[in-house]
Amino acid sequence: MDLKLCEFYFETISKLIGKENRRENLKQIRLYLNRFPSSPDSSNFSSKTRKGKERRLLRETLCYRIAYIYRNSLCISSAVVHHFENVLNQNANHIRQLWQKNCILRICSLGGGSPSDVVAIVKVLESNLAARVSGDMQVTIVDMNGSWKSTCITVLQSLERFKHSNGMISFIEADISSFGDEVTNAIQNAHIVSMVKFISESQGGTRKKMAEFRKNLFQKVCELVQPGSLFLLLDCPQNGLVDICGGDTGLIPESRTVCNEPEHSHKLDSAALQRHSRLYDKLFRSANYNSSLELFARVWIKTEEPPLTDSVFLKAICGKYEDFKKRLILKKKARSSQLQRSGDSATKNWKQLFATEMKDSGWNRKKIRKAITAVEREVIEKSKK
């Protein structure tokens, strides 16, 4: 698939450069690639510096968007293919039934600029299910930067599926975090919701405020995703995403975790790398691009089953760790009755309770974390049977 993606993006970039003003466009793209030889996030350049101001201005140009696609889209799409294909192989019947039942499979991509995730998802669906399902696909891109609209549409219309289906692609320019009606409807109506490299690119505020913003954003999207729909999240692994997205096991309310790779090192295959060099050598003169990515990857399917409660985990952990059970028994009746009443509260409460008690009894943080992870896995596995 990497080789096909490489060919696809080369053709798409050639289309974006265009025949008119081709020489000038290439000159501007090369200047940008040379001026910014690496591919950092915007946060690496302070907006107050000369280079930061220059980059901010360039971000609104077509040359920047082409350079971004050249540097990032192939590897991002390849990573999405890797994870989404694994999920599809394990849940093919579920996704096929979603498509058949609704006649139109709706895909919603949140943030991230280039629709690299959508390209990958469509390619995987075409390769694995299209022959068995006669339905259409509909794509909605939600992004705060409206300058990406025409570029996104051009990229998606380069896919065979959308060459003659303009009405199946829509672009919503909106602040995703505000969750206006358009954004809310797009998420609620989607059968596949994708959020790739959006959380890591959210800027502003103190570290504490940013962590809270990211947590609220994730939780709101989870709430809006409808039962049966799939939610795919890929991002940089150093953004506290493990804590935000369900801890070590990825357990979130009313959802089944179907992919859990908090640290995944993804690399393009050698054939794609060789082809990439041959295609772009004259075009961009071997400018740097991302051939590997460090990623946090999780995928959930929203279920209609009630979420696992605190009481379920407390029972399991008491059965597994006798010393913890004894400590609870020693608590006063008022305290124990309060714990029982809190059985339907968020799952973090049982973790906090266990961590507090075992820390007091001399356990270190690593041992506590291992115990919690072991019990979570055990309970989740039993609930699936």
mmCIF file of C-alpha atoms in Angstrom:
data_model
loop_
_atom_site.group_PDB
_atom_site.id
_atom_site.type_symbol
_atom_site.label_atom_id
_atom_site.label_comp_id
_atom_site.label_asym_id
_atom_site.label_seq_id
_atom_site.Cartn_x
_atom_site.Cartn_y
_atom_site.Cartn_z
ATOM 1 C CA MET A 1 0.000 0.000 0.000
ATOM 2 C CA ASP A 2 2.893 2.417 0.706
ATOM 3 C CA LEU A 3 3.953 2.266 -2.933
ATOM 4 C CA LYS A 4 0.418 3.070 -4.125
ATOM 5 C CA LEU A 5 0.207 5.959 -1.689
ATOM 6 C CA CYS A 6 3.545 7.281 -2.918
ATOM 7 C CA GLU A 7 2.303 7.296 -6.512
ATOM 8 C CA PHE A 8 -0.995 8.846 -5.452
ATOM 9 C CA TYR A 9 0.590 11.763 -3.622
ATOM 10 C CA PHE A 10 3.046 12.457 -6.433
ATOM 11 C CA GLU A 11 0.168 12.730 -8.908
ATOM 12 C CA THR A 12 -1.815 14.872 -6.468
ATOM 13 C CA ILE A 13 1.084 17.236 -5.788
ATOM 14 C CA SER A 14 1.687 17.592 -9.529
ATOM 15 C CA LYS A 15 -1.979 18.506 -9.917
ATOM 16 C CA LEU A 16 -1.762 21.068 -7.093
ATOM 17 C CA ILE A 17 1.345 22.687 -8.579
ATOM 18 C CA GLY A 18 -0.540 23.035 -11.852
ATOM 19 C CA LYS A 19 0.643 23.747 -15.369
ATOM 20 C CA GLU A 20 0.213 27.502 -15.212
ATOM 21 C CA ASN A 21 2.939 29.225 -13.182
ATOM 22 C CA ARG A 22 4.492 25.813 -12.592
ATOM 23 C CA ARG A 23 8.037 27.144 -12.605
ATOM 24 C CA GLU A 24 7.231 29.926 -10.139
ATOM 25 C CA ASN A 25 5.281 27.569 -7.871
ATOM 26 C CA LEU A 26 8.153 25.095 -7.800
ATOM 27 C CA LYS A 27 10.554 27.904 -6.999
ATOM 28 C CA GLN A 28 8.426 29.031 -4.041
ATOM 29 C CA ILE A 29 8.011 25.485 -2.719
ATOM 30 C CA ARG A 30 11.757 24.857 -2.928
ATOM 31 C CA LEU A 31 12.428 28.126 -1.133
ATOM 32 C CA TYR A 32 10.079 27.094 1.657
ATOM 33 C CA LEU A 33 11.580 23.609 1.939
ATOM 34 C CA ASN A 34 15.090 25.069 2.080
ATOM 35 C CA ARG A 35 14.117 27.811 4.504
ATOM 36 C CA PHE A 36 12.541 25.279 6.852
ATOM 37 C CA PRO A 37 14.607 22.132 6.220
ATOM 38 C CA SER A 38 12.989 20.079 8.980
ATOM 39 C CA SER A 39 9.292 19.525 9.510
ATOM 40 C CA PRO A 40 8.573 20.852 12.992
ATOM 41 C CA ASP A 41 5.260 21.712 14.520
ATOM 42 C CA SER A 42 4.378 25.372 14.489
ATOM 43 C CA SER A 43 5.084 25.470 18.224
ATOM 44 C CA ASN A 44 8.810 25.140 17.503
ATOM 45 C CA PHE A 45 8.840 28.635 16.038
ATOM 46 C CA SER A 46 7.885 31.477 18.339
ATOM 47 C CA SER A 47 5.500 33.871 16.613
ATOM 48 C CA LYS A 48 7.612 36.748 17.972
ATOM 49 C CA THR A 49 10.768 35.743 16.112
ATOM 50 C CA ARG A 50 11.472 36.773 12.550
ATOM 51 C CA LYS A 51 11.430 33.191 11.356
ATOM 52 C CA GLY A 52 8.245 32.486 13.285
ATOM 53 C CA LYS A 53 6.460 35.448 11.692
ATOM 54 C CA GLU A 54 7.681 34.404 8.265
ATOM 55 C CA ARG A 55 6.427 30.873 8.735
ATOM 56 C CA ARG A 56 3.054 32.079 10.002
ATOM 57 C CA LEU A 57 2.581 34.154 6.844
ATOM 58 C CA LEU A 58 3.664 31.286 4.607
ATOM 59 C CA ARG A 59 1.163 28.918 6.250
ATOM 60 C CA GLU A 60 -1.624 30.680 4.363
ATOM 61 C CA THR A 61 -0.091 29.978 0.939
ATOM 62 C CA LEU A 62 -0.639 27.080 -1.444
ATOM 63 C CA CYS A 63 3.119 26.489 -1.505
ATOM 64 C CA TYR A 64 3.087 25.773 2.225
ATOM 65 C CA ARG A 65 0.211 23.317 1.867
ATOM 66 C CA ILE A 66 1.963 21.485 -0.968
ATOM 67 C CA ALA A 67 5.173 21.363 1.075
ATOM 68 C CA TYR A 68 3.207 20.024 4.052
ATOM 69 C CA ILE A 69 1.659 17.263 1.947
ATOM 70 C CA TYR A 70 5.069 16.401 0.478
ATOM 71 C CA ARG A 71 6.678 16.162 3.896
ATOM 72 C CA ASN A 72 3.973 14.538 5.974
ATOM 73 C CA SER A 73 1.044 13.014 4.114
ATOM 74 C CA LEU A 74 2.667 9.855 2.796
ATOM 75 C CA CYS A 75 3.920 8.723 6.194
ATOM 76 C CA ILE A 76 0.726 9.737 8.014
ATOM 77 C CA SER A 77 -1.449 7.910 5.480
ATOM 78 C CA SER A 78 0.805 4.869 5.728
ATOM 79 C CA ALA A 79 0.451 4.838 9.523
ATOM 80 C CA VAL A 80 -3.335 5.201 9.326
ATOM 81 C CA VAL A 81 -3.463 2.350 6.795
ATOM 82 C CA HIS A 82 -1.456 0.161 9.164
ATOM 83 C CA HIS A 83 -3.773 0.693 12.130
ATOM 84 C CA PHE A 84 -7.082 0.967 10.304
ATOM 85 C CA GLU A 85 -6.408 -2.156 8.252
ATOM 86 C CA ASN A 86 -5.671 -4.124 11.424
ATOM 87 C CA VAL A 87 -8.918 -2.873 12.956
ATOM 88 C CA LEU A 88 -10.848 -3.679 9.784
ATOM 89 C CA ASN A 89 -9.460 -7.210 9.643
ATOM 90 C CA GLN A 90 -10.759 -7.852 13.164
ATOM 91 C CA ASN A 91 -14.077 -6.021 12.729
ATOM 92 C CA ALA A 92 -14.830 -6.440 9.023
ATOM 93 C CA ASN A 93 -18.386 -7.687 9.548
ATOM 94 C CA HIS A 94 -19.262 -4.783 11.819
ATOM 95 C CA ILE A 95 -18.001 -2.118 9.401
ATOM 96 C CA ARG A 96 -19.474 -3.908 6.383
ATOM 97 C CA GLN A 97 -22.885 -4.043 8.079
ATOM 98 C CA LEU A 98 -22.638 -0.342 8.940
ATOM 99 C CA TRP A 99 -21.988 0.435 5.290
ATOM 100 C CA GLN A 100 -24.693 -1.869 3.931
ATOM 101 C CA LYS A 101 -27.304 -0.784 6.436
ATOM 102 C CA ASN A 102 -26.861 2.932 5.780
ATOM 103 C CA CYS A 103 -26.025 2.720 2.041
ATOM 104 C CA ILE A 104 -23.640 5.643 2.607
ATOM 105 C CA LEU A 105 -20.586 5.307 4.835
ATOM 106 C CA ARG A 106 -19.916 8.706 6.412
ATOM 107 C CA ILE A 107 -16.363 9.637 7.384
ATOM 108 C CA CYS A 108 -15.596 12.700 9.501
ATOM 109 C CA SER A 109 -12.022 13.987 9.839
ATOM 110 C CA LEU A 110 -11.318 16.488 12.605
ATOM 111 C CA GLY A 111 -8.488 18.997 12.155
ATOM 112 C CA GLY A 112 -5.026 18.285 10.857
ATOM 113 C CA GLY A 113 -5.021 20.192 7.549
ATOM 114 C CA SER A 114 -4.252 17.664 4.828
ATOM 115 C CA PRO A 115 -6.823 14.822 4.603
ATOM 116 C CA SER A 116 -4.100 12.171 4.886
ATOM 117 C CA ASP A 117 -6.256 10.093 7.232
ATOM 118 C CA VAL A 118 -9.240 10.094 4.876
ATOM 119 C CA VAL A 119 -7.071 9.047 1.921
ATOM 120 C CA ALA A 120 -5.817 6.082 3.948
ATOM 121 C CA ILE A 121 -9.251 5.064 5.246
ATOM 122 C CA VAL A 122 -10.803 5.209 1.769
ATOM 123 C CA LYS A 123 -7.917 3.232 0.261
ATOM 124 C CA VAL A 124 -8.278 0.496 2.897
ATOM 125 C CA LEU A 125 -12.054 0.311 2.495
ATOM 126 C CA GLU A 126 -11.716 0.162 -1.290
ATOM 127 C CA SER A 127 -9.184 -2.658 -1.054
ATOM 128 C CA ASN A 128 -11.052 -4.747 1.494
ATOM 129 C CA LEU A 129 -14.788 -4.078 1.355
ATOM 130 C CA ALA A 130 -15.757 -2.192 -1.807
ATOM 131 C CA ALA A 131 -16.189 -5.380 -3.834
ATOM 132 C CA ARG A 132 -18.728 -6.698 -1.301
ATOM 133 C CA VAL A 133 -20.600 -3.440 -0.610
ATOM 134 C CA SER A 134 -22.308 -1.316 -3.249
ATOM 135 C CA GLY A 135 -22.758 1.802 -1.112
ATOM 136 C CA ASP A 136 -21.278 5.285 -1.420
ATOM 137 C CA MET A 137 -18.889 7.165 0.853
ATOM 138 C CA GLN A 138 -19.342 10.678 2.155
ATOM 139 C CA VAL A 139 -16.500 12.698 3.672
ATOM 140 C CA THR A 140 -16.659 15.727 5.951
ATOM 141 C CA ILE A 141 -13.473 17.606 6.807
ATOM 142 C CA VAL A 142 -13.650 19.906 9.834
ATOM 143 C CA ASP A 143 -10.787 22.375 10.163
ATOM 144 C CA MET A 144 -10.211 25.804 11.668
ATOM 145 C CA ASN A 145 -8.100 26.906 8.701
ATOM 146 C CA GLY A 146 -10.342 27.554 5.714
ATOM 147 C CA SER A 147 -7.364 27.967 3.390
ATOM 148 C CA TRP A 148 -7.111 24.163 3.314
ATOM 149 C CA LYS A 149 -10.556 23.771 1.726
ATOM 150 C CA SER A 150 -9.651 23.771 -1.972
ATOM 151 C CA THR A 151 -6.495 21.742 -1.298
ATOM 152 C CA CYS A 152 -8.415 19.084 0.646
ATOM 153 C CA ILE A 153 -11.026 18.805 -2.077
ATOM 154 C CA THR A 154 -8.347 18.495 -4.777
ATOM 155 C CA VAL A 155 -6.580 15.749 -2.812
ATOM 156 C CA LEU A 156 -9.785 13.785 -2.236
ATOM 157 C CA GLN A 157 -10.979 14.197 -5.817
ATOM 158 C CA SER A 158 -7.727 12.570 -6.896
ATOM 159 C CA LEU A 159 -9.106 9.370 -5.377
ATOM 160 C CA GLU A 160 -10.979 7.243 -7.898
ATOM 161 C CA ARG A 161 -13.966 7.084 -5.545
ATOM 162 C CA PHE A 162 -14.507 10.869 -5.598
ATOM 163 C CA LYS A 163 -13.410 11.880 -9.102
ATOM 164 C CA HIS A 164 -16.993 12.476 -10.188
ATOM 165 C CA SER A 165 -18.671 12.853 -6.783
ATOM 166 C CA ASN A 166 -18.323 16.483 -5.738
ATOM 167 C CA GLY A 167 -21.386 16.253 -3.520
ATOM 168 C CA MET A 168 -19.796 13.549 -1.390
ATOM 169 C CA ILE A 169 -17.089 15.879 -0.034
ATOM 170 C CA SER A 170 -17.783 18.748 2.342
ATOM 171 C CA PHE A 171 -15.481 21.079 4.254
ATOM 172 C CA ILE A 172 -16.547 22.830 7.446
ATOM 173 C CA GLU A 173 -14.432 25.767 8.556
ATOM 174 C CA ALA A 174 -14.999 25.928 12.293
ATOM 175 C CA ASP A 175 -13.349 25.945 15.683
ATOM 176 C CA ILE A 176 -13.713 22.282 16.556
ATOM 177 C CA SER A 177 -13.425 22.924 20.290
ATOM 178 C CA SER A 178 -16.531 25.137 20.265
ATOM 179 C CA PHE A 179 -18.694 22.248 18.975
ATOM 180 C CA GLY A 180 -21.194 24.318 17.040
ATOM 181 C CA ASP A 181 -24.163 22.716 15.311
ATOM 182 C CA GLU A 182 -22.274 21.905 12.104
ATOM 183 C CA VAL A 183 -19.397 20.222 13.921
ATOM 184 C CA THR A 184 -21.711 18.361 16.299
ATOM 185 C CA ASN A 185 -23.864 17.062 13.442
ATOM 186 C CA ALA A 186 -20.813 16.008 11.426
ATOM 187 C CA ILE A 187 -19.516 13.873 14.314
ATOM 188 C CA GLN A 188 -22.909 12.454 15.252
ATOM 189 C CA ASN A 189 -23.728 11.473 11.667
ATOM 190 C CA ALA A 190 -20.351 9.854 10.998
ATOM 191 C CA HIS A 191 -19.738 6.117 11.023
ATOM 192 C CA ILE A 192 -15.974 6.680 11.173
ATOM 193 C CA VAL A 193 -14.554 9.643 13.110
ATOM 194 C CA SER A 194 -10.859 10.338 12.648
ATOM 195 C CA MET A 195 -8.669 12.697 14.655
ATOM 196 C CA VAL A 196 -5.063 12.656 13.436
ATOM 197 C CA LYS A 197 -2.387 15.019 14.773
ATOM 198 C CA PHE A 198 -4.999 17.495 15.931
ATOM 199 C CA ILE A 199 -4.534 17.386 19.692
ATOM 200 C CA SER A 200 -0.766 17.897 19.471
ATOM 201 C CA GLU A 201 -1.201 20.972 17.272
ATOM 202 C CA SER A 202 -3.595 22.663 19.695
ATOM 203 C CA GLN A 203 -1.765 25.713 21.024
ATOM 204 C CA GLY A 204 -2.189 28.414 23.653
ATOM 205 C CA GLY A 205 -2.484 28.794 27.396
ATOM 206 C CA THR A 206 -0.463 27.304 30.213
ATOM 207 C CA ARG A 207 0.449 23.632 30.317
ATOM 208 C CA LYS A 208 -2.297 22.975 32.866
ATOM 209 C CA LYS A 209 -4.934 24.759 30.784
ATOM 210 C CA MET A 210 -3.783 22.986 27.635
ATOM 211 C CA ALA A 211 -4.037 19.584 29.325
ATOM 212 C CA GLU A 212 -7.555 20.426 30.488
ATOM 213 C CA PHE A 213 -8.515 21.659 27.012
ATOM 214 C CA ARG A 214 -7.257 18.470 25.372
ATOM 215 C CA LYS A 215 -9.049 16.298 27.900
ATOM 216 C CA ASN A 216 -12.347 18.136 27.416
ATOM 217 C CA LEU A 217 -11.960 18.016 23.634
ATOM 218 C CA PHE A 218 -11.414 14.263 23.637
ATOM 219 C CA GLN A 219 -14.279 13.593 26.044
ATOM 220 C CA LYS A 220 -16.689 15.730 24.031
ATOM 221 C CA VAL A 221 -15.846 13.927 20.794
ATOM 222 C CA CYS A 222 -16.310 10.583 22.568
ATOM 223 C CA GLU A 223 -19.743 11.663 23.777
ATOM 224 C CA LEU A 224 -20.815 12.719 20.281
ATOM 225 C CA VAL A 225 -19.673 9.539 18.532
ATOM 226 C CA GLN A 226 -22.754 7.384 18.058
ATOM 227 C CA PRO A 227 -23.202 3.701 19.025
ATOM 228 C CA GLY A 228 -21.673 1.426 16.413
ATOM 229 C CA SER A 229 -19.384 4.132 15.035
ATOM 230 C CA LEU A 230 -15.610 3.905 15.031
ATOM 231 C CA PHE A 231 -13.325 6.573 16.520
ATOM 232 C CA LEU A 232 -9.695 6.596 15.360
ATOM 233 C CA LEU A 233 -7.067 8.731 17.093
ATOM 234 C CA LEU A 234 -3.447 9.056 15.974
ATOM 235 C CA ASP A 235 -1.120 11.653 17.406
ATOM 236 C CA CYS A 236 2.305 12.343 18.845
ATOM 237 C CA PRO A 237 2.939 10.197 21.929
ATOM 238 C CA GLN A 238 4.313 12.960 24.177
ATOM 239 C CA ASN A 239 1.125 14.876 24.919
ATOM 240 C CA GLY A 240 -0.240 13.118 27.987
ATOM 241 C CA LEU A 241 -2.610 11.204 25.733
ATOM 242 C CA VAL A 242 -2.405 8.015 27.776
ATOM 243 C CA ASP A 243 -3.976 9.780 30.763
ATOM 244 C CA ILE A 244 -6.520 11.609 28.613
ATOM 245 C CA CYS A 245 -7.576 8.574 26.585
ATOM 246 C CA GLY A 246 -8.430 5.916 29.127
ATOM 247 C CA GLY A 247 -5.144 5.144 30.863
ATOM 248 C CA ASP A 248 -2.900 2.227 29.930
ATOM 249 C CA THR A 249 -5.751 0.040 28.681
ATOM 250 C CA GLY A 250 -7.622 2.725 26.737
ATOM 251 C CA LEU A 251 -10.860 2.005 28.575
ATOM 252 C CA ILE A 252 -13.423 4.771 28.021
ATOM 253 C CA PRO A 253 -17.159 4.711 28.825
ATOM 254 C CA GLU A 254 -19.486 2.858 26.468
ATOM 255 C CA SER A 255 -16.693 1.982 24.054
ATOM 256 C CA ARG A 256 -14.702 -1.068 23.082
ATOM 257 C CA THR A 257 -10.978 -0.565 22.520
ATOM 258 C CA VAL A 258 -10.035 -2.295 19.257
ATOM 259 C CA CYS A 259 -6.530 -0.867 18.863
ATOM 260 C CA ASN A 260 -4.185 0.195 21.635
ATOM 261 C CA GLU A 261 -0.634 1.199 20.730
ATOM 262 C CA PRO A 262 0.453 4.121 22.932
ATOM 263 C CA GLU A 263 3.936 4.013 21.409
ATOM 264 C CA HIS A 264 4.245 2.936 17.809
ATOM 265 C CA SER A 265 7.264 3.595 15.617
ATOM 266 C CA HIS A 266 6.049 3.614 12.025
ATOM 267 C CA LYS A 267 8.343 3.503 8.992
ATOM 268 C CA LEU A 268 7.669 3.559 5.269
ATOM 269 C CA ASP A 269 8.668 0.388 3.463
ATOM 270 C CA SER A 270 11.862 0.350 1.399
ATOM 271 C CA ALA A 271 10.110 0.118 -1.984
ATOM 272 C CA ALA A 272 8.137 3.289 -1.258
ATOM 273 C CA LEU A 273 11.277 5.098 -0.095
ATOM 274 C CA GLN A 274 13.123 4.238 -3.288
ATOM 275 C CA ARG A 275 10.197 5.244 -5.457
ATOM 276 C CA HIS A 276 9.785 8.479 -3.530
ATOM 277 C CA SER A 277 13.414 9.425 -4.160
ATOM 278 C CA ARG A 278 13.118 8.782 -7.889
ATOM 279 C CA LEU A 279 9.854 10.714 -8.239
ATOM 280 C CA TYR A 280 10.809 13.812 -6.282
ATOM 281 C CA ASP A 281 14.541 14.095 -6.940
ATOM 282 C CA LYS A 282 14.161 16.628 -9.747
ATOM 283 C CA LEU A 283 10.966 18.175 -8.442
ATOM 284 C CA PHE A 284 12.113 19.194 -4.955
ATOM 285 C CA ARG A 285 15.810 18.268 -5.154
ATOM 286 C CA SER A 286 15.764 15.677 -2.380
ATOM 287 C CA ALA A 287 14.304 17.975 0.273
ATOM 288 C CA ASN A 288 13.713 16.368 3.666
ATOM 289 C CA TYR A 289 10.454 14.557 4.351
ATOM 290 C CA ASN A 290 9.106 12.281 7.067
ATOM 291 C CA SER A 291 9.840 8.639 6.357
ATOM 292 C CA SER A 292 9.082 7.571 9.934
ATOM 293 C CA LEU A 293 6.838 8.732 12.752
ATOM 294 C CA GLU A 294 6.513 8.088 16.466
ATOM 295 C CA LEU A 295 2.810 7.733 17.142
ATOM 296 C CA PHE A 296 0.167 7.212 19.785
ATOM 297 C CA ALA A 297 -2.604 5.114 18.235
ATOM 298 C CA ARG A 298 -5.964 4.082 19.637
ATOM 299 C CA VAL A 299 -9.225 3.065 18.029
ATOM 300 C CA TRP A 300 -12.578 2.529 19.709
ATOM 301 C CA ILE A 301 -15.975 1.279 18.605
ATOM 302 C CA LYS A 302 -18.850 2.887 20.474
ATOM 303 C CA THR A 303 -21.081 0.257 22.028
ATOM 304 C CA GLU A 304 -24.597 0.250 23.399
ATOM 305 C CA GLU A 305 -23.553 -1.799 26.401
ATOM 306 C CA PRO A 306 -23.470 -0.076 29.822
ATOM 307 C CA PRO A 307 -19.976 0.950 30.942
ATOM 308 C CA LEU A 308 -18.097 -1.059 33.527
ATOM 309 C CA THR A 309 -18.540 0.517 36.962
ATOM 310 C CA ASP A 310 -16.205 1.064 39.896
ATOM 311 C CA SER A 311 -17.809 -1.762 41.841
ATOM 312 C CA VAL A 312 -16.811 -4.280 39.151
ATOM 313 C CA PHE A 313 -13.169 -3.244 39.338
ATOM 314 C CA LEU A 314 -13.160 -3.023 43.141
ATOM 315 C CA LYS A 315 -14.483 -6.564 43.395
ATOM 316 C CA ALA A 316 -11.825 -7.831 40.996
ATOM 317 C CA ILE A 317 -8.966 -6.013 42.669
ATOM 318 C CA CYS A 318 -10.064 -7.115 46.144
ATOM 319 C CA GLY A 319 -10.087 -10.709 44.931
ATOM 320 C CA LYS A 320 -6.622 -10.370 43.453
ATOM 321 C CA TYR A 321 -4.908 -8.435 46.260
ATOM 322 C CA GLU A 322 -5.810 -9.677 49.733
ATOM 323 C CA ASP A 323 -3.852 -6.945 51.525
ATOM 324 C CA PHE A 324 -5.933 -4.286 49.764
ATOM 325 C CA LYS A 325 -9.136 -6.080 50.754
ATOM 326 C CA LYS A 326 -8.015 -6.187 54.380
ATOM 327 C CA ARG A 327 -7.290 -2.469 54.371
ATOM 328 C CA LEU A 328 -10.811 -1.768 53.112
ATOM 329 C CA ILE A 329 -12.350 -3.996 55.771
ATOM 330 C CA LEU A 330 -10.524 -2.008 58.433
ATOM 331 C CA LYS A 331 -12.170 1.203 57.263
ATOM 332 C CA LYS A 332 -15.096 2.567 59.193
ATOM 333 C CA LYS A 333 -18.609 1.604 58.122
ATOM 334 C CA ALA A 334 -19.379 5.135 57.064
ATOM 335 C CA ARG A 335 -16.405 5.156 54.741
ATOM 336 C CA SER A 336 -17.176 1.734 53.272
ATOM 337 C CA SER A 337 -20.834 2.576 52.647
ATOM 338 C CA GLN A 338 -19.742 5.736 50.888
ATOM 339 C CA LEU A 339 -17.483 3.664 48.653
ATOM 340 C CA GLN A 340 -20.308 1.317 47.786
ATOM 341 C CA ARG A 341 -22.546 4.211 46.837
ATOM 342 C CA SER A 342 -19.857 5.538 44.522
ATOM 343 C CA GLY A 343 -19.842 2.335 42.479
ATOM 344 C CA ASP A 344 -21.335 4.044 39.428
ATOM 345 C CA SER A 345 -18.919 6.971 39.373
ATOM 346 C CA ALA A 346 -16.038 7.441 36.933
ATOM 347 C CA THR A 347 -13.567 4.557 36.789
ATOM 348 C CA LYS A 348 -10.722 6.713 38.054
ATOM 349 C CA ASN A 349 -12.156 6.526 41.603
ATOM 350 C CA TRP A 350 -11.293 2.876 42.117
ATOM 351 C CA LYS A 351 -7.801 3.544 40.808
ATOM 352 C CA GLN A 352 -7.308 6.450 43.183
ATOM 353 C CA LEU A 353 -8.587 4.390 46.095
ATOM 354 C CA PHE A 354 -6.274 1.478 45.325
ATOM 355 C CA ALA A 355 -3.283 3.755 44.715
ATOM 356 C CA THR A 356 -3.826 5.636 47.989
ATOM 357 C CA GLU A 357 -4.213 2.522 50.113
ATOM 358 C CA MET A 358 -1.298 0.621 48.603
ATOM 359 C CA LYS A 359 0.984 3.634 48.694
ATOM 360 C CA ASP A 360 0.270 3.879 52.423
ATOM 361 C CA SER A 361 1.130 0.199 52.779
ATOM 362 C CA GLY A 362 4.527 0.711 51.123
ATOM 363 C CA TRP A 363 3.958 -0.090 47.447
ATOM 364 C CA ASN A 364 5.864 2.020 44.925
ATOM 365 C CA ARG A 365 4.276 3.770 41.952
ATOM 366 C CA LYS A 366 5.475 1.227 39.384
ATOM 367 C CA LYS A 367 4.048 -1.722 41.302
ATOM 368 C CA ILE A 368 0.708 0.056 41.769
ATOM 369 C CA ARG A 369 0.472 0.893 38.067
ATOM 370 C CA LYS A 370 1.209 -2.707 37.067
ATOM 371 C CA ALA A 371 -1.477 -3.993 39.430
ATOM 372 C CA ILE A 372 -4.089 -1.574 38.084
ATOM 373 C CA THR A 373 -3.254 -2.456 34.476
ATOM 374 C CA ALA A 374 -3.463 -6.192 35.207
ATOM 375 C CA VAL A 375 -6.901 -5.872 36.814
ATOM 376 C CA GLU A 376 -8.217 -3.625 34.037
ATOM 377 C CA ARG A 377 -7.195 -6.144 31.406
ATOM 378 C CA GLU A 378 -8.696 -9.022 33.345
ATOM 379 C CA VAL A 379 -12.053 -7.283 33.818
ATOM 380 C CA ILE A 380 -12.225 -6.103 30.210
ATOM 381 C CA GLU A 381 -11.446 -9.570 28.863
ATOM 382 C CA LYS A 382 -14.154 -11.120 31.043
ATOM 383 C CA SER A 383 -16.684 -8.507 29.909
ATOM 384 C CA LYS A 384 -16.075 -9.429 26.258
ATOM 385 C CA LYS A 385 -16.909 -13.104 26.794
#
